[in-house]
Amino acid sequence: SDLAWALREFKEEVDVSVMPTIEIVGLVYDPRDMVGRVHLGVVMRAIAQPGAHIRIKDEHISGELKTFDEVYGLYDSLESWSQLVLDVLASK
């Protein structure tokens, strides 16, 4: 499938020395609130090359790479869609 649109979005937000491979791994739908009822999320995995430099572009946002366990430790502070994705990943 052609995921050129996903790579364009990635390039808008992230500075990376080598573009990752991007694959769609699922969809998120959460009808528990008004926003969730009218939106569908596409869950994608970006697989970076070993040693690739990765940096968030927007000066108002900070970010860093974390292990799954580190992200899971932040579970309660994440938005509901991220929590749903982590729940599925944790069950694997």
Short mmCIF file of C-alpha atoms in Angstrom, two decimals, residues 36 56 63 77 87:
data_model
loop_
_atom_site.label_atom_id
_atom_site.label_comp_id
_atom_site.label_asym_id
_atom_site.label_seq_id
_atom_site.Cartn_x
_atom_site.Cartn_y
_atom_site.Cartn_z
CA GLY A 36 -14.49 9.96 19.93
CA ILE A 56 10.61 16.70 17.37
CA GLY A 63 9.68 14.58 23.06
CA SER A 77 -1.53 10.96 32.00
CA ASP A 87 -3.88 -1.86 26.38
#
